[in-house]
C-alpha positions as MATLAB code, in Angstrom:
seq = 'MAKLIPTASTHLVLGGARSGKSGYAEQQAKQTQLDVVYVATAQALDDEMGARISQHQQDRPSHWQTIEAPLNIASTIRQHSHATSVVLVDCLTLWLMNVMHHELDLSDAVDELLIALNEAKGHVILVSNEISMGVVPMGELSRNYVDNLGRLHQRVAKQAEKVTLMVAGIPMAVKA';
ca = [
       6.474  109.910  -21.262;
       5.248  113.197  -19.801;
       5.885  116.365  -21.747;
       8.401  118.785  -20.330;
       6.973  122.178  -19.419;
       9.671  124.717  -20.263;
      10.137  128.260  -19.260;
       9.924  130.708  -22.140;
      13.138  131.040  -24.113;
      14.485  132.195  -27.458;
      17.151  130.259  -29.366;
      18.712  131.771  -32.512;
      20.340  129.241  -34.857;
      22.643  130.801  -37.468;
      24.687  129.231  -40.238;
      25.660  129.346  -43.863;
      23.857  127.638  -46.723;
      23.542  123.883  -46.140;
      25.314  124.166  -42.783;
      22.754  121.974  -41.015;
      20.959  124.812  -39.235;
      17.395  123.737  -40.096;
      18.047  120.107  -39.171;
      19.648  121.166  -35.895;
      16.762  123.509  -35.064;
      14.265  120.736  -35.820;
      16.226  118.349  -33.579;
      16.154  120.933  -30.772;
      12.384  121.317  -31.202;
      11.855  117.526  -31.078;
      13.941  117.217  -27.914;
      11.533  119.452  -26.001;
       8.847  116.746  -26.404;
       6.338  119.567  -26.846;
       3.912  120.279  -29.662;
       5.815  121.931  -32.507;
       4.435  124.827  -34.525;
       6.606  125.233  -37.626;
       6.458  128.745  -39.082;
       7.578  128.764  -42.717;
       8.585  132.094  -44.224;
       9.624  130.849  -47.689;
       7.527  131.407  -50.779;
       7.796  129.145  -53.836;
       8.476  131.842  -56.414;
      10.319  129.439  -58.748;
      10.683  125.673  -59.292;
      13.957  125.383  -57.390;
      12.532  127.080  -54.297;
       9.416  124.936  -54.615;
      11.611  121.825  -54.560;
      13.473  123.087  -51.466;
      10.197  123.756  -49.662;
       8.890  120.326  -50.627;
      12.042  118.646  -49.280;
      11.781  120.536  -45.981;
       8.127  119.463  -45.699;
       9.074  115.814  -46.242;
      11.845  116.050  -43.640;
       9.509  117.326  -40.907;
       7.317  115.045  -38.790;
       3.784  114.983  -40.203;
       2.192  115.766  -36.820;
       3.882  119.173  -36.608;
       1.568  122.076  -37.274;
       2.852  124.154  -40.191;
       1.912  127.792  -40.657;
       2.989  129.761  -43.699;
       3.816  133.283  -42.562;
       6.067  135.033  -45.067;
       5.434  138.424  -43.413;
       3.554  138.150  -40.118;
       5.845  136.127  -37.879;
       5.355  138.392  -34.841;
       1.597  137.818  -34.753;
       2.114  134.111  -35.471;
       4.507  133.801  -32.523;
       2.036  135.649  -30.291;
      -0.815  133.386  -31.343;
       1.008  130.050  -31.070;
       3.549  130.473  -28.267;
       2.354  128.485  -25.250;
       4.003  126.667  -22.363;
       3.078  123.371  -24.061;
       4.522  124.195  -27.483;
       7.678  125.262  -29.240;
       7.503  127.667  -32.177;
      10.159  127.058  -34.843;
      10.592  129.899  -37.353;
      12.494  128.966  -40.520;
      13.828  131.416  -41.509;
      14.494  135.052  -40.625;
      16.580  135.440  -43.786;
      13.598  134.977  -46.094;
      11.270  136.861  -43.751;
      13.525  139.924  -43.950;
      13.697  139.600  -47.735;
       9.882  139.457  -47.862;
       9.547  142.526  -45.620;
      11.980  144.485  -47.785;
      10.428  143.254  -51.055;
       6.952  144.341  -49.946;
       8.440  147.678  -48.807;
       7.039  147.342  -45.288;
       8.455  149.460  -42.486;
      11.494  147.402  -41.513;
      12.029  149.095  -38.166;
       8.426  148.446  -37.121;
       8.547  144.826  -38.319;
      11.737  144.095  -36.364;
      10.435  145.887  -33.255;
       7.215  143.833  -33.433;
       9.232  140.624  -33.726;
      11.346  141.496  -30.683;
       8.255  142.375  -28.652;
       6.634  139.070  -29.633;
       9.770  137.163  -28.604;
       9.865  139.000  -25.281;
       6.204  138.160  -24.638;
       6.459  134.518  -25.785;
       5.028  132.030  -23.308;
       7.130  129.067  -24.515;
      10.218  128.159  -26.502;
      10.859  129.964  -29.786;
      13.610  128.730  -32.111;
      14.606  131.027  -34.973;
      16.718  129.921  -37.942;
      18.656  132.377  -40.097;
      21.497  132.445  -42.612;
      24.736  134.068  -41.528;
      25.670  135.817  -44.774;
      27.912  138.605  -43.505;
      31.175  136.647  -43.411;
      31.953  137.006  -47.108;
      32.900  139.871  -49.358;
      30.933  143.107  -49.280;
      28.332  142.922  -52.079;
      28.860  145.260  -55.035;
      25.241  146.341  -55.457;
      23.493  148.827  -53.173;
      20.388  146.640  -52.741;
      22.496  143.622  -51.763;
      24.616  145.674  -49.341;
      21.467  147.096  -47.778;
      20.034  143.593  -47.324;
      23.246  142.221  -45.762;
      23.433  145.243  -43.431;
      19.790  144.875  -42.386;
      20.171  141.145  -41.763;
      23.286  141.757  -39.668;
      21.440  144.336  -37.553;
      18.472  141.953  -37.183;
      20.772  139.155  -36.009;
      22.422  141.450  -33.463;
      19.092  142.531  -31.986;
      17.656  139.009  -31.827;
      20.913  137.572  -30.436;
      21.055  140.229  -27.721;
      17.571  139.253  -26.568;
      17.940  135.477  -27.043;
      18.948  133.211  -24.187;
      20.834  130.949  -26.589;
      22.628  131.488  -29.923;
      24.152  128.644  -31.940;
      26.320  128.944  -35.056;
      26.275  125.895  -37.328;
      29.525  125.145  -39.155;
      29.727  122.050  -41.397;
      26.879  120.423  -39.478;
      28.473  121.062  -36.091;
      26.718  123.315  -33.567;
      28.969  125.902  -31.957;
      27.599  127.650  -28.871;
      27.903  131.412  -29.280;
      25.662  132.260  -26.346;
      24.457  129.674  -23.860;
];
């Protein structure tokens, strides 16, 4: 079967923990019938995270190209976004945490990401946790993180052609 040649697009997939967002994003990537470049932002800083990463690796098709980019997703998108591929970034939540942990300029990092998405030559699917629907965190650092993630989601969603919210494994179209 011939591969579909898409126009460039950005799809943001949001959801809570274990909501099915990664599986849904992977399904969307497979359906394009294009080469998939999987951009992993997680770092195995403890055994539990290592086990999660390992499970995600086992769940993905072995022919997908995987790139570990805990900080540099904008340059990775620029390098790997082509009309014959789909770039799947999993996830913005951990990327933002990495940017903040390394005390990089958050505004510059987000601006660079948005520019890269705007310049993308193929499909880009971004996965992120929607964590702002609960109580306001007590600690300043946690509040700052939740606020920054909410602002990041707003900016990416505004630019994206499609936004999906996963609830209990069910995709809900927020922006189509």
